[in-house]
Amino acid sequence: MIDRAFNFYSGPAVLPTPVLVQARDEILSFNGCGTSIMEISHRSDEFIAVLQSAEERLRSLLQVPGSYRVLFLQGGASLQFSMVPMNFLGGGTADYVVTGTWSEKASVLATGFGTINITRSRGYRSSIPDPGELRFTQNARYVHYASNETIDGVEFPYDLDGEGTPVVCDASSNILSRPIDIEKYSLIYAGAQKNIGPSGVTVVIVRDEFLETSRGKQKGVLSYASFADNASMPNTPNTWGIYIIDLVCAWLQEQGGVEGIAKINENKAKLLYAAIDNSDGFYTGTAEPAARSRMNVTFRLPSEELDSNFCRDAAAKGLVGLKGHRSVGGIRASIYNAFPIEGVERLLEHMHDFASKNR
Ligand code: PMP
């Protein structure tokens, strides 16, 4: 067995080892068909079955009601920053809740398609609004937010209630990590490369009624309706990516689904935040406690030099990908669904050792 590193990268990120093993075993001949899934038509029976299975598993894991469509797009979550306003804004007004880097980017890319009203969290990049604190513009076409800010390490611990305004959510870095109430949302999108699969696929879950309001606004691959009308295939989809998504979802079902993995995720994050809080100030968490992400644990050491040495020494022990995003520095431990508890334990040991040697 190859020795696998403990992979803390924020995305593309760790995939479950059994998924990689199965993909390896099937790479020359998928299901005995004599070719890889990558090498056959997206219109073949084999691929259609994979696509349908991936959709069914996602529906079942997230309890998606029949009145929603589950779509597989490309262009990353970034394309959604533009596609959402192009399809749903139409010169109207939208509210953007900005809690960190990605929701900010989404708000910037929506300008030009209508009026954008921005609400920033109190401690921008370190906090989350309290439930009920937000006020929405009357007749806003939608309110957009990011349920987890991957760079800043802040996460909404609740499903935002639009109080009648359709809610659009960028859930790229926490989808499938805990149960959510889909009915609270009009549209959820997520780039796959953190909790769902490899990069190159974006999952979109959209309420039929909301989707219909976009009909005719865009064409081809810029139109959600064309993905919905053509079973996610107005053009050639990322067949390999969707195949891996199906395998990841099957793995997740074996872990007890999102309820099961949520408990494991909660525990992993709790252990890391406790180590930060009990370090006598050697490690400082960057998010306010109530806004702490269970997926991306962000913290700092007393100097940038120590941040850098911490990552260097961790990598020598097989703990890779801990450097914070280049825009904020510090340390970021991304501990998505597929990240094993053993890796968290190894990081705790490293934190303890490093603090005792460098205090
Ligand atoms: N939103 C969030 C919350 C993200 O974490 C990322 C990427 N890490 C993006 C959007 C952009 O995703 P992509 O690179 O797939 O366009």
XYZ file of C-alpha atoms and ligand atoms in Angstrom:
375
model
C 0.000 0.000 0.000
C 1.333 3.431 -0.924
C 1.921 5.713 2.036
C -0.604 8.544 1.697
C 0.105 11.961 3.187
C -2.367 13.636 5.493
C -3.697 16.167 3.018
C -4.954 19.472 4.428
C -5.233 21.248 1.069
C -8.318 23.421 0.738
C -9.248 22.299 -2.739
C -8.664 20.346 -4.792
C -8.657 18.311 -1.626
C -8.380 14.831 -0.205
C -10.652 12.165 -1.688
C -11.618 8.987 0.170
C -8.942 6.336 -0.393
C -11.497 3.600 -1.262
C -12.827 5.889 -4.008
C -9.349 6.300 -5.502
C -8.722 2.579 -5.276
C -11.975 1.803 -7.087
C -11.257 4.441 -9.746
C -7.795 2.933 -10.237
C -9.247 -0.561 -10.563
C -11.790 0.593 -13.116
C -9.585 2.894 -15.137
C -8.853 0.416 -17.936
C -12.241 -1.222 -18.004
C -15.307 0.273 -16.371
C -17.892 -2.324 -15.388
C -16.331 -4.833 -17.769
C -17.038 -2.661 -20.810
C -13.389 -2.719 -21.957
C -12.850 1.042 -21.784
C -12.502 3.660 -19.116
C -15.601 5.735 -18.367
C -13.496 8.661 -19.678
C -13.265 7.120 -23.123
C -16.898 6.518 -23.962
C -19.708 8.726 -25.167
C -21.615 10.775 -22.656
C -24.712 9.454 -24.467
C -23.744 5.815 -23.816
C -25.933 3.692 -21.538
C -22.955 3.221 -19.213
C -22.386 6.926 -18.650
C -26.099 7.794 -18.435
C -26.372 5.212 -15.645
C -23.450 6.859 -13.798
C -24.983 10.313 -14.176
C -28.354 9.118 -12.917
C -26.764 7.300 -10.019
C -24.753 10.384 -8.995
C -27.909 12.472 -9.100
C -29.928 9.922 -7.130
C -27.251 9.609 -4.466
C -27.006 13.397 -4.090
C -30.790 13.619 -3.867
C -30.904 10.955 -1.229
C -27.950 12.303 0.818
C -29.324 15.842 0.890
C -33.012 14.863 0.859
C -33.666 16.978 -2.202
C -37.416 17.244 -2.866
C -38.846 16.360 -6.293
C -39.549 20.043 -6.937
C -35.811 20.715 -7.314
C -33.418 19.909 -10.147
C -29.924 18.570 -9.534
C -27.573 19.672 -12.310
C -23.919 19.139 -13.157
C -22.205 22.138 -14.720
C -18.613 23.146 -15.445
C -16.697 26.404 -15.028
C -16.225 26.047 -11.272
C -18.098 27.929 -8.599
C -16.644 31.073 -10.184
C -18.862 30.702 -13.238
C -21.838 30.688 -10.878
C -20.792 34.117 -9.627
C -21.679 35.365 -13.133
C -24.369 32.872 -14.161
C -26.587 33.600 -11.170
C -26.985 37.328 -11.920
C -27.069 36.719 -15.694
C -30.008 34.355 -15.264
C -31.855 35.800 -12.288
C -31.089 39.473 -11.878
C -32.280 41.019 -15.157
C -31.766 44.627 -14.056
C -33.459 44.084 -10.680
C -31.994 44.218 -7.194
C -30.174 41.474 -5.309
C -28.832 41.379 -1.762
C -25.346 40.008 -1.159
C -24.253 39.035 2.333
C -20.485 39.396 2.419
C -18.680 37.453 5.127
C -15.367 36.777 3.414
C -13.349 36.476 0.245
C -15.657 34.354 -1.908
C -18.946 36.061 -1.112
C -17.176 39.349 -1.786
C -16.015 38.094 -5.189
C -19.545 36.964 -6.010
C -20.895 40.419 -5.151
C -18.305 42.146 -7.337
C -19.080 39.929 -10.327
C -22.815 40.571 -10.010
C -22.403 44.309 -10.486
C -23.485 45.422 -13.919
C -26.449 43.038 -14.063
C -28.614 45.086 -11.716
C -28.488 46.820 -8.334
C -26.401 45.016 -5.745
C -27.011 45.774 -2.079
C -24.191 44.524 0.106
C -24.396 43.678 3.798
C -21.045 42.979 5.423
C -20.748 40.931 8.554
C -19.814 42.909 11.665
C -16.315 41.463 11.819
C -15.839 41.004 8.093
C -13.877 37.779 7.463
C -14.135 36.717 11.091
C -17.843 36.630 11.963
C -21.280 35.589 10.729
C -24.515 37.566 11.191
C -26.802 36.295 13.940
C -29.985 34.582 12.724
C -32.660 37.226 12.146
C -30.116 40.066 12.085
C -30.180 40.531 8.312
C -32.659 42.826 6.580
C -33.477 42.173 2.941
C -34.408 44.640 0.220
C -38.107 44.532 -0.625
C -38.662 42.680 -3.915
C -35.008 41.647 -4.162
C -34.700 38.942 -6.816
C -32.536 36.913 -4.439
C -30.151 37.075 -1.514
C -26.740 35.489 -2.065
C -24.373 34.206 0.615
C -21.549 31.702 1.088
C -22.350 29.132 3.758
C -18.623 28.564 4.400
C -15.780 30.921 3.591
C -12.938 28.617 2.641
C -10.157 31.195 2.918
C -11.284 32.979 6.056
C -12.567 29.958 7.958
C -15.993 31.315 8.867
C -19.152 29.266 8.473
C -22.868 29.887 8.929
C -23.991 27.433 11.614
C -27.550 27.724 10.277
C -29.447 27.809 6.971
C -30.062 31.453 6.130
C -33.764 32.320 6.097
C -34.586 34.712 3.243
C -37.955 35.555 4.824
C -39.573 35.311 1.416
C -36.581 36.447 -0.636
C -35.172 33.541 -2.681
C -31.898 32.360 -1.146
C -28.909 31.543 -3.386
C -26.029 29.867 -1.604
C -22.425 29.147 -2.506
C -21.918 25.926 -0.555
C -18.692 24.921 -2.300
C -16.749 24.160 0.841
C -19.344 22.679 3.189
C -21.946 20.940 1.045
C -22.587 17.374 2.243
C -20.774 18.060 5.517
C -23.990 18.293 7.569
C -27.737 18.053 6.951
C -29.302 21.193 5.481
C -32.893 22.203 4.901
C -32.989 22.348 1.102
C -36.419 23.977 1.115
C -34.869 27.121 2.592
C -32.937 27.574 -0.657
C -33.880 28.519 -4.202
C -30.478 27.663 -5.607
C -27.387 26.048 -4.098
C -24.166 25.671 -6.015
C -20.920 23.989 -5.117
C -17.672 23.418 -6.928
C -16.975 19.727 -6.434
C -13.316 19.841 -5.457
C -13.693 19.966 -1.676
C -16.423 17.656 -0.457
C -17.895 16.105 -3.598
C -15.179 15.040 -6.025
C -12.503 16.444 -8.330
C -12.401 19.952 -9.795
C -14.209 20.585 -13.063
C -17.778 19.867 -11.967
C -20.163 22.236 -10.215
C -23.268 20.804 -8.624
C -26.324 23.061 -8.832
C -29.525 22.317 -6.927
C -32.312 24.616 -8.016
C -35.988 24.915 -7.194
C -38.142 24.448 -10.341
C -40.173 27.568 -9.681
C -37.044 29.711 -9.371
C -35.459 28.122 -12.433
C -38.524 29.040 -14.476
C -38.003 32.725 -13.690
C -34.707 32.548 -15.611
C -36.121 30.950 -18.749
C -35.231 32.810 -21.925
C -32.685 35.092 -20.246
C -29.644 33.142 -21.476
C -28.910 30.437 -24.028
C -26.772 27.306 -24.278
C -24.267 26.618 -21.548
C -24.983 29.954 -19.873
C -28.597 28.964 -19.243
C -29.673 26.860 -16.243
C -32.835 25.945 -18.160
C -30.804 24.377 -20.943
C -29.003 22.159 -18.396
C -32.345 21.240 -16.826
C -33.997 20.539 -20.196
C -31.092 18.392 -21.394
C -30.417 16.255 -18.312
C -27.224 18.260 -17.530
C -25.954 17.628 -21.060
C -26.501 20.605 -23.370
C -22.870 19.798 -24.244
C -20.303 17.204 -23.173
C -20.162 17.082 -19.383
C -17.113 16.259 -17.261
C -17.792 12.543 -17.400
C -14.832 11.496 -15.259
C -15.684 14.080 -12.614
C -19.296 12.922 -12.418
C -18.145 9.301 -12.140
C -15.937 10.220 -9.159
C -18.833 12.145 -7.605
C -20.939 8.991 -7.809
C -18.209 7.029 -6.018
C -17.730 9.726 -3.348
C -21.471 9.793 -2.695
C -21.565 5.992 -2.394
C -18.697 6.214 0.122
C -20.560 8.904 2.047
C -23.668 6.726 2.210
C -21.487 4.048 3.828
C -20.347 6.580 6.459
C -23.941 7.071 7.572
C -24.758 9.842 5.101
C -24.543 13.506 5.987
C -25.867 12.884 9.509
C -23.093 10.371 10.139
C -20.317 12.476 8.662
C -21.581 15.611 10.453
C -20.812 14.017 13.826
C -17.322 13.044 12.680
C -16.729 16.538 11.251
C -17.924 18.157 14.468
C -15.501 16.087 16.494
C -12.497 16.746 14.214
C -13.069 20.500 14.355
C -13.666 20.471 18.110
C -10.327 18.785 18.725
C -8.433 21.351 16.646
C -10.146 24.398 18.108
C -9.547 23.043 21.623
C -5.827 22.738 20.826
C -5.799 26.355 19.636
C -7.722 27.616 22.671
C -5.580 25.647 25.122
C -2.227 26.789 23.709
C -1.824 29.776 26.060
C -1.927 32.137 23.120
C 0.749 30.418 21.026
C -1.923 29.631 18.433
C -4.635 32.212 17.735
C -7.831 31.324 15.886
C -8.727 33.931 13.257
C -12.526 33.461 13.351
C -14.792 34.437 16.218
C -15.745 31.267 18.130
C -19.417 31.412 17.047
C -18.397 31.646 13.387
C -15.713 28.963 13.355
C -15.735 26.753 10.306
C -15.851 22.992 10.775
C -14.196 22.596 7.381
C -11.354 25.148 7.294
C -9.664 25.758 10.630
C -7.664 28.988 10.345
C -5.111 30.164 12.894
C -1.841 32.014 13.341
C 1.373 31.617 15.262
C 3.169 34.546 16.930
C 5.096 35.457 13.749
C 5.062 34.804 10.022
C 8.395 33.064 10.376
C 6.872 30.626 12.860
C 3.869 30.099 10.534
C 6.268 29.154 7.814
C 8.415 26.883 9.994
C 5.284 25.210 11.348
C 4.250 24.235 7.807
C 7.769 23.148 6.860
C 8.089 20.859 9.892
C 4.565 19.510 9.390
C 5.321 18.613 5.770
C 8.399 16.683 6.936
C 5.999 14.554 9.018
C 3.658 13.930 6.081
C 1.142 16.669 6.967
C 0.778 18.650 3.742
C -1.207 21.679 2.553
C -1.341 23.644 5.824
C -0.237 27.028 4.535
C -3.008 29.645 4.703
C -4.275 31.253 1.514
C -1.769 33.680 0.016
C -4.128 36.617 0.630
C -4.339 36.071 4.411
C -1.322 33.975 5.446
C -1.298 31.996 8.669
C -2.292 28.346 8.816
C -5.351 26.675 7.379
C -6.198 23.079 8.156
C -8.907 21.966 5.747
C -10.617 18.927 7.199
C -13.354 18.025 4.741
C -15.473 14.866 4.856
C -12.729 12.629 3.466
C -10.066 13.893 5.854
C -9.438 11.159 8.445
C -9.468 11.697 12.220
C -5.964 10.148 12.373
C -4.677 13.155 10.430
C -6.227 15.494 12.976
C -4.539 13.526 15.768
C -1.198 13.818 13.982
C -1.690 17.561 13.590
C -2.518 17.888 17.305
C 0.763 16.140 18.130
C 2.625 18.456 15.784
C 0.965 21.535 17.303
C 1.938 20.364 20.765
C 5.560 19.556 19.803
C 6.052 22.722 17.806
C 4.668 24.961 20.570
C 6.835 23.349 23.228
C 9.975 23.834 21.125
C 9.248 27.374 19.894
C 7.556 29.186 22.734
N -16.583 29.698 -3.566
C -15.931 29.113 -2.551
C -16.581 29.089 -1.196
C -14.671 28.548 -2.776
O -14.010 27.964 -1.770
C -14.104 28.594 -4.071
C -12.753 27.991 -4.408
N -11.984 27.502 -3.508
C -14.813 29.228 -5.093
C -16.056 29.754 -4.802
C -14.261 29.306 -6.477
O -14.284 28.038 -7.001
P -13.691 27.627 -8.417
O -12.219 27.730 -8.304
O -14.201 26.226 -8.570
O -14.238 28.547 -9.416
